[in-house]
Short mmCIF file of C-alpha atoms in Angstrom, two decimals:
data_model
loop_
_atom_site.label_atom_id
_atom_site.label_comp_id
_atom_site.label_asym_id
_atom_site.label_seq_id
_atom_site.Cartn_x
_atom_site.Cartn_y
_atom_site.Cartn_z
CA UNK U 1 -69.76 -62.36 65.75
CA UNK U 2 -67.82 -59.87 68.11
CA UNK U 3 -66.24 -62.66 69.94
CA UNK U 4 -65.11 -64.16 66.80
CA UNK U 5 -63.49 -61.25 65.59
CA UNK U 6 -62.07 -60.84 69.01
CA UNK U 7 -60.57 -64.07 68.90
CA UNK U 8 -59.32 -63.96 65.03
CA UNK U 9 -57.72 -60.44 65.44
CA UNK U 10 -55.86 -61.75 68.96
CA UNK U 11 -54.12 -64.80 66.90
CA UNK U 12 -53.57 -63.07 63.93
CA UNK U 13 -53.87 -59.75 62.62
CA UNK U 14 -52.97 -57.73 66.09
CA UNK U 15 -50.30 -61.00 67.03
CA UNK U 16 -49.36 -60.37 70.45
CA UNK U 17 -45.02 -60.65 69.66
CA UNK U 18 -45.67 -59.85 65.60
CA UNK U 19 -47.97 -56.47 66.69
CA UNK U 20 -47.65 -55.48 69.88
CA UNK U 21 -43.94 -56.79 70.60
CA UNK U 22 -44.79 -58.56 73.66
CA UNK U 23 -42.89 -61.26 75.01
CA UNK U 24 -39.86 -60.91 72.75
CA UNK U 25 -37.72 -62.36 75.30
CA UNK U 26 -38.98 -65.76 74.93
CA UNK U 27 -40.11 -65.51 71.88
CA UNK U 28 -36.09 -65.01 71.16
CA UNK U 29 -34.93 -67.18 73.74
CA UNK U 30 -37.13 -70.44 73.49
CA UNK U 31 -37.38 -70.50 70.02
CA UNK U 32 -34.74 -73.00 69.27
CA UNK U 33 -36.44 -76.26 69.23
CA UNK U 34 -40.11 -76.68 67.91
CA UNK U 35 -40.92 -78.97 71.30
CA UNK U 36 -39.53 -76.43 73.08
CA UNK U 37 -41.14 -73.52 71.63
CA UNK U 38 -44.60 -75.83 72.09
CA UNK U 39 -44.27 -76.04 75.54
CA UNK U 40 -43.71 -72.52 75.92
CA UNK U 41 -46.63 -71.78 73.70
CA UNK U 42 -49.11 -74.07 76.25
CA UNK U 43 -47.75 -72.63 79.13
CA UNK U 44 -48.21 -68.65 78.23
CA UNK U 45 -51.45 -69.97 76.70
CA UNK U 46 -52.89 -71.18 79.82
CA UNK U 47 -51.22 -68.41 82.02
CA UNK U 48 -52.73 -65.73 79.60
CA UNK U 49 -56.44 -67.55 79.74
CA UNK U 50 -56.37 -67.46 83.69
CA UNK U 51 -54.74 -63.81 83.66
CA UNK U 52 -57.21 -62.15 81.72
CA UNK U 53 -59.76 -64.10 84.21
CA UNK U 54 -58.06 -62.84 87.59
CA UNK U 55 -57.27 -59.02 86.42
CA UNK U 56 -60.87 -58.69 85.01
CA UNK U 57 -62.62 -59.57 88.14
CA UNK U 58 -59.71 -57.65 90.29
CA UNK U 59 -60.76 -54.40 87.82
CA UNK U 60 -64.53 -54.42 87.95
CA UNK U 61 -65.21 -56.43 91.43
CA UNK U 62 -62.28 -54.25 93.74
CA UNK U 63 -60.24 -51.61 91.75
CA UNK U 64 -63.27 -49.70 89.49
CA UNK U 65 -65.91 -49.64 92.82
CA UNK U 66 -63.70 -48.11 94.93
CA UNK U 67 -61.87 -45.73 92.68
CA UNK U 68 -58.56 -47.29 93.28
CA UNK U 69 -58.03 -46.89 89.00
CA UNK U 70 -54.17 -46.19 90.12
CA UNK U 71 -53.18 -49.16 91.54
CA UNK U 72 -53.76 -50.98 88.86
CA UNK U 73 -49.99 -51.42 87.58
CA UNK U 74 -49.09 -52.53 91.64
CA UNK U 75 -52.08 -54.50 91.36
CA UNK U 76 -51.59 -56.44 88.21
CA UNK U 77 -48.06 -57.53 88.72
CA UNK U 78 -48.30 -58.52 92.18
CA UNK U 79 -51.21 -60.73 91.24
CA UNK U 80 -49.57 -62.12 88.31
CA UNK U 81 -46.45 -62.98 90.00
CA UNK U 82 -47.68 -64.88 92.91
CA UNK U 83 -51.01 -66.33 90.34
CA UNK U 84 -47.94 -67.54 88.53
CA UNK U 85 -46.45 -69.40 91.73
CA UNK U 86 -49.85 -70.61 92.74
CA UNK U 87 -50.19 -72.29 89.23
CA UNK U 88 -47.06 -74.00 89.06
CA UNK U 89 -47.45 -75.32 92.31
CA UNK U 90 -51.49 -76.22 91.44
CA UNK U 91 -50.16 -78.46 88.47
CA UNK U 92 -47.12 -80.31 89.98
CA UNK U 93 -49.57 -81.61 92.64
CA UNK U 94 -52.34 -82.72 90.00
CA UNK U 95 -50.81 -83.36 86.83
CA UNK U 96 -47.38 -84.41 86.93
CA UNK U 97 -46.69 -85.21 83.35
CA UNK U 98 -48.24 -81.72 82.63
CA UNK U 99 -45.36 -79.89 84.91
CA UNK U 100 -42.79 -82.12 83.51
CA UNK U 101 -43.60 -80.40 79.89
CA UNK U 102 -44.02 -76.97 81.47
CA UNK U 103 -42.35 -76.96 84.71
CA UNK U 104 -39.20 -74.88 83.71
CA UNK U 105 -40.68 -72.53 81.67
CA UNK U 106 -43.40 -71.40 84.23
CA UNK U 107 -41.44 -69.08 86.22
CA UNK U 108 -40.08 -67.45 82.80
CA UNK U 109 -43.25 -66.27 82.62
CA UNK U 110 -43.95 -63.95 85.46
CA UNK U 111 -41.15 -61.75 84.06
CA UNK U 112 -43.14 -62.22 80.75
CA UNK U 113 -44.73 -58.55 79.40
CA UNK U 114 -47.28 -60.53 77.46
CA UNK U 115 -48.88 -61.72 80.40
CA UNK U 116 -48.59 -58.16 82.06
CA UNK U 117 -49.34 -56.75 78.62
CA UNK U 118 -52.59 -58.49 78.24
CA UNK U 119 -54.22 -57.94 81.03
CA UNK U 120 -53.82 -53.94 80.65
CA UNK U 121 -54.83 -53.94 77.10
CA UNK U 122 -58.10 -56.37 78.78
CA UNK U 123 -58.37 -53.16 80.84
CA UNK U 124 -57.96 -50.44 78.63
CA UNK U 125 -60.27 -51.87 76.07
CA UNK U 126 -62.56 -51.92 78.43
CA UNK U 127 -63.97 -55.67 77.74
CA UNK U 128 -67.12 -57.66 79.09
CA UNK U 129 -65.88 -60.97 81.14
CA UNK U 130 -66.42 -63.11 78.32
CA UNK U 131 -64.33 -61.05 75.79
CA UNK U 132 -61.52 -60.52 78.18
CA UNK U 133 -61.20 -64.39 78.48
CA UNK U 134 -61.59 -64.66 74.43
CA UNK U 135 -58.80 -62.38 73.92
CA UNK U 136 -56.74 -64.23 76.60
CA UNK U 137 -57.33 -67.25 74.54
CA UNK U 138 -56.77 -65.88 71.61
CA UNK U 139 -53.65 -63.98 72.42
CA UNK U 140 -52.27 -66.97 73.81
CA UNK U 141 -52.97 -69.24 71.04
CA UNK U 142 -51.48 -66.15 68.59
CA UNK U 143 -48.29 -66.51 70.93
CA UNK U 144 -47.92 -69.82 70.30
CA UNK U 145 -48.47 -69.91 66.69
CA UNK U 146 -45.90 -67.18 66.62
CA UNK U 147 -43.16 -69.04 68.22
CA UNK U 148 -43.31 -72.41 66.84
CA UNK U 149 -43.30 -70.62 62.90
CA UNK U 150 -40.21 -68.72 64.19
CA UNK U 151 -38.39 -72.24 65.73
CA UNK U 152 -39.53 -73.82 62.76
CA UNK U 153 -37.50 -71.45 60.46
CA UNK U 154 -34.57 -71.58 63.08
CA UNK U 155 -33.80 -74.90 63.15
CA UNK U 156 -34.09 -74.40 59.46
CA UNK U 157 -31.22 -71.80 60.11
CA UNK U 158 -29.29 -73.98 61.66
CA UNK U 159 -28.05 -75.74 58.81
CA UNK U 160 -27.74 -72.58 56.68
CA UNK U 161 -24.35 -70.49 56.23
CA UNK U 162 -24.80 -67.36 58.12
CA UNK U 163 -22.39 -64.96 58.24
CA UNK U 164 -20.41 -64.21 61.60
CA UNK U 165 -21.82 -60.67 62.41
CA UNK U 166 -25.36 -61.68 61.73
CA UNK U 167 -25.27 -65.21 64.07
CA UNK U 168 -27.96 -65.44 66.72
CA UNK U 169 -30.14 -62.95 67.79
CA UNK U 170 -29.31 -60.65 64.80
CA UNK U 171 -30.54 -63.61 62.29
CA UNK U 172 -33.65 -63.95 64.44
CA UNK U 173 -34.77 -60.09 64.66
CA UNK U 174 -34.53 -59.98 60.66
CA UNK U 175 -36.32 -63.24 60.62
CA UNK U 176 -39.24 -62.26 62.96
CA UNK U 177 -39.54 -58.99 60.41
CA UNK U 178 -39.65 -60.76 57.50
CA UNK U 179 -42.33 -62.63 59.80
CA UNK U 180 -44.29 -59.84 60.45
CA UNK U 181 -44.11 -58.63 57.53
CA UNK U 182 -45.78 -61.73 56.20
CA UNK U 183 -48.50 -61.52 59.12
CA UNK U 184 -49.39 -57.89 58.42
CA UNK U 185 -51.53 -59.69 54.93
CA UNK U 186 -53.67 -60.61 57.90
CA UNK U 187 -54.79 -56.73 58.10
CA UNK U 188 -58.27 -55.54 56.17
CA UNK U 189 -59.36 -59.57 57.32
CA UNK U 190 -61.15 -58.17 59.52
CA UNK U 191 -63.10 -54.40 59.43
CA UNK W 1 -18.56 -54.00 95.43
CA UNK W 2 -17.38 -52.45 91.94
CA UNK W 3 -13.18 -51.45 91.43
CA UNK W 4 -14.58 -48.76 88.88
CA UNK W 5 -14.33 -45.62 89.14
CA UNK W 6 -17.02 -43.21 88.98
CA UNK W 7 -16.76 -41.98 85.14
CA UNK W 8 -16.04 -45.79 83.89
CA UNK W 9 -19.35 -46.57 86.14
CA UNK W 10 -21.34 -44.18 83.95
CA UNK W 11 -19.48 -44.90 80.67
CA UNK W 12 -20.04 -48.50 80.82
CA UNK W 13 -24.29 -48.29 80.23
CA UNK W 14 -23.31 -46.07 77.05
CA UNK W 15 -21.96 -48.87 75.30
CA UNK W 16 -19.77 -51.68 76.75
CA UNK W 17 -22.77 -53.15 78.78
CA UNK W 18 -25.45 -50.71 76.75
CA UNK W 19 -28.26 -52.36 77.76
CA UNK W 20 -30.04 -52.68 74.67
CA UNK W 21 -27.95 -53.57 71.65
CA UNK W 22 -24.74 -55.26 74.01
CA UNK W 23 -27.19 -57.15 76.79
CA UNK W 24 -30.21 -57.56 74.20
CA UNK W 25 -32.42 -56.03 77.52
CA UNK W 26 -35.51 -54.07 76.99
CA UNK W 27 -36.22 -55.20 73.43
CA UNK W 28 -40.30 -54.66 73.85
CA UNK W 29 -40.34 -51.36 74.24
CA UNK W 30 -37.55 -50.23 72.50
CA UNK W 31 -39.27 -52.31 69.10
CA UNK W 32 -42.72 -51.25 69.91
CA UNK W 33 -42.56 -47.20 70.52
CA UNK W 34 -39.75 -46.11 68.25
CA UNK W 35 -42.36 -45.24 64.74
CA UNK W 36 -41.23 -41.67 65.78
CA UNK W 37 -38.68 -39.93 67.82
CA UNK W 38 -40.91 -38.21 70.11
CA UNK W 39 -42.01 -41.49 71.37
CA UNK W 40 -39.28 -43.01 71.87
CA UNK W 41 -37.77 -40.24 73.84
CA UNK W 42 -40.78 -40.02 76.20
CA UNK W 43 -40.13 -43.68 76.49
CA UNK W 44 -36.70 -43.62 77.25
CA UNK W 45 -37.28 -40.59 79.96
CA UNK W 46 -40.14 -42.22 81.50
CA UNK W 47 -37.40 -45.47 81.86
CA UNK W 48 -34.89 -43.15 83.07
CA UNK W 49 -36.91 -41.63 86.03
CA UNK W 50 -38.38 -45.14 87.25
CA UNK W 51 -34.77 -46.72 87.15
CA UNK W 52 -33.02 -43.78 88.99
CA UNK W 53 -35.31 -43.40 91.56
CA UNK W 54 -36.18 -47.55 91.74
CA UNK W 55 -31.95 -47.69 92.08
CA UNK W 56 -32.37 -44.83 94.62
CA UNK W 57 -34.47 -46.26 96.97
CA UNK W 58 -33.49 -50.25 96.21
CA UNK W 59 -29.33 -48.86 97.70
CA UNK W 60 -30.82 -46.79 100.22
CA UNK W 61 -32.88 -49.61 101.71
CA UNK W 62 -31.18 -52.67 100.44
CA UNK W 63 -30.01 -53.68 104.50
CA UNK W 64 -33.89 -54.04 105.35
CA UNK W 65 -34.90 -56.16 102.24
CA UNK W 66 -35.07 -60.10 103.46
CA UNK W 67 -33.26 -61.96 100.45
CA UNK W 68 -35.74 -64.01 100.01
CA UNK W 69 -38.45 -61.79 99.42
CA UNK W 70 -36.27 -59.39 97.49
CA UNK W 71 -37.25 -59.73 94.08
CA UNK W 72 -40.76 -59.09 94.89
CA UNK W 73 -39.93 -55.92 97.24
CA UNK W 74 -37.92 -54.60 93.62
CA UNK W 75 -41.13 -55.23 91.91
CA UNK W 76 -43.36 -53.10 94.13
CA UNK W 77 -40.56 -50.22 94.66
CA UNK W 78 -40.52 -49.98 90.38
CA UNK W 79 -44.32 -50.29 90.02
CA UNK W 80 -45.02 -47.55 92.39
CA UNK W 81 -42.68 -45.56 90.30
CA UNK W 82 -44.17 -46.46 87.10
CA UNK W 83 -47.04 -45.63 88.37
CA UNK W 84 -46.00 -42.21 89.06
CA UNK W 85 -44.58 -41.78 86.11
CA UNK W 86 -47.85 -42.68 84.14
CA UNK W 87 -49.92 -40.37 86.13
CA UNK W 88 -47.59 -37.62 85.33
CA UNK W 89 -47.54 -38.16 81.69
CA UNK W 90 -51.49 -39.14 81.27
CA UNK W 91 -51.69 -35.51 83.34
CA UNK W 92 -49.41 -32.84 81.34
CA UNK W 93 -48.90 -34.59 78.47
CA UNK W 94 -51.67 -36.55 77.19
CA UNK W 95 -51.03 -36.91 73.69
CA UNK W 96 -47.70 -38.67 74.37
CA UNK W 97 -49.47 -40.82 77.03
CA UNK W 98 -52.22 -42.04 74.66
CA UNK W 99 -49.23 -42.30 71.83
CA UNK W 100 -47.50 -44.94 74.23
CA UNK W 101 -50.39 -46.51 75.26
CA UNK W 102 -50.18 -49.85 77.27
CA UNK W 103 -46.30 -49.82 76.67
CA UNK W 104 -45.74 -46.89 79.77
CA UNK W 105 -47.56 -49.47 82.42
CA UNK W 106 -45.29 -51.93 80.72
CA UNK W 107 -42.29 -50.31 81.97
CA UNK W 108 -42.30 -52.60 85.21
CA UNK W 109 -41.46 -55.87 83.09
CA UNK W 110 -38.46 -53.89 81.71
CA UNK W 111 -36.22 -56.43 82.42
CA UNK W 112 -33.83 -53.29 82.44
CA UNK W 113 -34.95 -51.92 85.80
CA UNK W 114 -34.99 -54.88 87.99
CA UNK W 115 -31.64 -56.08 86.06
CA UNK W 116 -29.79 -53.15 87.28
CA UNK W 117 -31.90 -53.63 91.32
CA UNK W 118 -30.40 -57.13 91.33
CA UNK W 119 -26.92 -56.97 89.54
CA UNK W 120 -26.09 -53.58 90.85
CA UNK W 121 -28.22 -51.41 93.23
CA UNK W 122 -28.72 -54.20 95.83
CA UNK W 123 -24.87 -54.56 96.62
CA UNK W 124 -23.54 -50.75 95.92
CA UNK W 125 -23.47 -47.41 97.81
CA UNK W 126 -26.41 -44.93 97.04
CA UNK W 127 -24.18 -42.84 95.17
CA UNK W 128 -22.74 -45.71 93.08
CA UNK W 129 -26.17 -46.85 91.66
CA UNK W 130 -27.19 -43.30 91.06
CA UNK W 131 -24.59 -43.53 88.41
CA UNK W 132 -24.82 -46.52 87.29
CA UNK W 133 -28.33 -45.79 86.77
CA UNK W 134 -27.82 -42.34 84.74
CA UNK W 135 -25.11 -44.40 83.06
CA UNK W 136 -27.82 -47.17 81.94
CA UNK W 137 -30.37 -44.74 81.28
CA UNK W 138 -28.19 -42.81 79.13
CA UNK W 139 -27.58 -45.63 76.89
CA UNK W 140 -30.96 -46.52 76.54
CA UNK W 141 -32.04 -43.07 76.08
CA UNK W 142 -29.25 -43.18 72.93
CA UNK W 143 -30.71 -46.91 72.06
CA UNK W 144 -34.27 -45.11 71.67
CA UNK W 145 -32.99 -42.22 69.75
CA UNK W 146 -30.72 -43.81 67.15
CA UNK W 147 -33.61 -46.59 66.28
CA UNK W 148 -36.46 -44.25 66.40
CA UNK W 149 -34.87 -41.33 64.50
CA UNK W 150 -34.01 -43.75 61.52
CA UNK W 151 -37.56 -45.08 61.35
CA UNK W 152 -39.15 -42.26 61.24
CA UNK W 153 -37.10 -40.18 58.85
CA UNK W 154 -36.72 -43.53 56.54
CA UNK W 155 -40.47 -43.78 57.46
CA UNK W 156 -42.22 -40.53 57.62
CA UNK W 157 -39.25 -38.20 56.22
CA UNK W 158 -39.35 -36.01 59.17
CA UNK W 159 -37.82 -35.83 62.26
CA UNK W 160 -39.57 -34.50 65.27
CA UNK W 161 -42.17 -33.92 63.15
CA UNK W 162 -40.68 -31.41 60.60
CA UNK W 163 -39.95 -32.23 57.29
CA UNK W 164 -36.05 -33.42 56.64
CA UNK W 165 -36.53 -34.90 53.55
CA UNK W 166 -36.99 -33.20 49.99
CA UNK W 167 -40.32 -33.59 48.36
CA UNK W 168 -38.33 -36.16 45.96
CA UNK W 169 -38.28 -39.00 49.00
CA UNK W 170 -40.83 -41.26 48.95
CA UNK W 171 -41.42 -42.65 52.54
CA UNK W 172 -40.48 -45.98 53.57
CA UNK W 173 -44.35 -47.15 55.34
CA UNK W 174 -42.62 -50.19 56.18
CA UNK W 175 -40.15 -48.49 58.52
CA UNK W 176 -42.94 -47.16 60.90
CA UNK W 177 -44.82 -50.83 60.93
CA UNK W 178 -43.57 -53.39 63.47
CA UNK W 179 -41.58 -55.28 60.37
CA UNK W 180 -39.20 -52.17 60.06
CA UNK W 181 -38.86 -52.07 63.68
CA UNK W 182 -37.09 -55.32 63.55
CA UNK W 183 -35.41 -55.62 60.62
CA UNK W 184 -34.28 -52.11 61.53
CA UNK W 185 -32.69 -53.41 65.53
CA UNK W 186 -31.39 -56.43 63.76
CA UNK W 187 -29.58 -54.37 61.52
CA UNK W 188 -28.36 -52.14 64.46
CA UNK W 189 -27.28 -55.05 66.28
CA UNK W 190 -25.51 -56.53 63.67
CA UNK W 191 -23.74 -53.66 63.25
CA UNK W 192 -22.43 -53.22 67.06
CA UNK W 193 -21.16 -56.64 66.68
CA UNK W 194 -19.56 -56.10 63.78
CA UNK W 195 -17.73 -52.94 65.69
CA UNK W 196 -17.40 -55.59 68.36
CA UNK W 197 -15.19 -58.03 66.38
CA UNK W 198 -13.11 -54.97 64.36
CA UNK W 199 -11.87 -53.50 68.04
CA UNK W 200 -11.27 -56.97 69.22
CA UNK W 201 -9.11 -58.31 66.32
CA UNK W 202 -6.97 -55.06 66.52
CA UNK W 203 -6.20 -54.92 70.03
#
């Protein structure tokens, strides 16, 4: 029952660009297209799943035992960076048609806070293995569901009048608050 | 090498390259800390340390740094002062550091920080990135306070935490939950560009 709630409150109510404003810069910049935005979606999905596997076991199996709490931040990003590399390299050589739907975006995603930003909330929160990779999922999935609503309503946009000062990213901040505002009915789902 | 000189170096991060609402740089933090001003200037201090001293050491060493490895050498120099930074605040100011939560760690994805070690610091003098970083910082400092001190008096009706508003004003809740925060930049934003186009059409 705690894992579900885990899981729902990740996608929905405490959205990981809708709650927590992580990831705004693709969530702005790749949110033009739907298949776009989808690919994105997969590819900080399965990012975020193997993150919050490789920073939990770096926190309790090498950072917590030998009191090393403060290099967590060094820690983290160097990890994510070159885990980042390591997977985009793991998946041209396996699945080709796989990198051919991800390939460009993967590198976007090492300078992606949601990936950074997950696995310190993973930390602070202080969650079991099996939690931390829940709320990976979760968040993931919860990124994803974010961006395609938001590049469904763009390309909406697209064929709309909007006026000159508001064009772009202006359009898509009010957009993503109206958003919000619709996700924060999610709140009191869960106690 | 930059033509500029020295004041037009500084001038530049306050608003014709401010990094927030001209380069749209930064957005996560400046969206998700702003419910109240003190927040969002601890934020924007705690940015302006790590990107001084990050531009600081990133001039003064930028000779030894391979090119290839160079973004990654950035990355470590700006974690190590984030990580400073978020001792010192979890130490003397606790309150603010549990406020900010994940979002001070965050500060090495600031796209920001390594922006300015790759654009700037990495092909000017010490002294030039010093001021292009204070310049920077300055305009995100200003980004911070402008957003943060019209959510939270719209918001809360107070600023700095004492009361601005009469006891007629009802708050605005909205303005300190993450919808206000961007309906609130995207106003902002809309606004510099409108600014934008008014100075361009008369010159």
């Amino acid at each position: 029952m705690e894992l579900v709630a885990i899981f729902i409150s990740a996608i929905l109510i405490n959205n990981f660009v809708l709650y927590y404003f992580l990831g705004i810069c693709p969530f702005l910049g790749v949110s033009k297209k739907i298949d776009s935005a989808f690919s994105m979606g997969l590819a900080v999905t399965f990012v975020m799943t193997i993150t919050a596997v490789v920073s939990w076991v770096i926190n309790h199996w090498i950072l917590i035992p030998h009191e090393l709490d403060y290099l967590k931040i060094v820690s983290f990003i160097l990890v994510i960076a070159s885990l980042v590399q390591l997977v985009e390299m793991f998946i041209r050589k396996i699945s080709p048609p796989l990198y051919q739907a991800l390939g460009i975006y993967l590198p976007l995603i090492t300078t992606n806070c949601a990936i950074m930003g997950l696995a310190l909330l993973a930390a602070l929160r202080d969650y079991g293995f099996v939690e931390a990779v829940i709320f990976g999922f979760g968040s993931g999935l919860g990124f994803t569901l974010a961006i395609i609503i938001m590049a469904g309503i763009r390309e909406q946009l697209d064929l709309a009048e909007v006026p000159e000062p508001l064009k772009g990213a202006v359009i898509a901040l009010i957009v993503a608050g109206i958003l919000a505002l619709a996700f924060n009915g999610f709140i009191g789902m869960i106690k | 090498m930059s033509t500029k000189t020295i004041g037009q170096e500084f001038i530049k991060g306050l608003w014709d390259e401010n990094p927030v609402f001209r380069q749209l740089l930064g957005l996560c933090p400046t969206l998700a800390v702003t419910g109240a001003v003190i927040n969002g200037l601890a934020m924007g201090l705690a940015t302006t340390f790590v990107l001084i001293f990050s531009s600081l050491v990133v001039s003064s060493i930028k000779k030894l740094i391979p090119s290839q490895v160079r973004i990654a050498s950035y990355i470590i120099i700006i974690a190590t002062f984030v990580t400073v930074a978020d001792r010192f605040l979890a130490a003397f100011f606790p309150p603010i550091s549990k406020n900010l939560g994940p979002y001070v760690p965050l500060i090495v994805v600031n796209c920001i920080i390594l922006g300015r070690q790759e654009a700037f610091s990495s092909k000017n003098t010490v002294w030039r990135s010093l001021i292009d970083a204070l310049g920077m910082s300055a305009g995100f400092v200003l980004a911070m306070l402008v957003l943060s001190a019209i959510r939270e008096i719209l918001g809360a009706g107070t600023f700095l935490g004492y009361q601005v508003m009469g006891a007629w004003f009802e708050p605005w809740i909205i303005m300190i939950l993450p919808p206000g925060a961007f309906i609130t930049l995207g106003i902002l934003l809309a606004l510099a560009l409108h600014i934008e186009h008014r100075t361009k059409s008369r010159k």
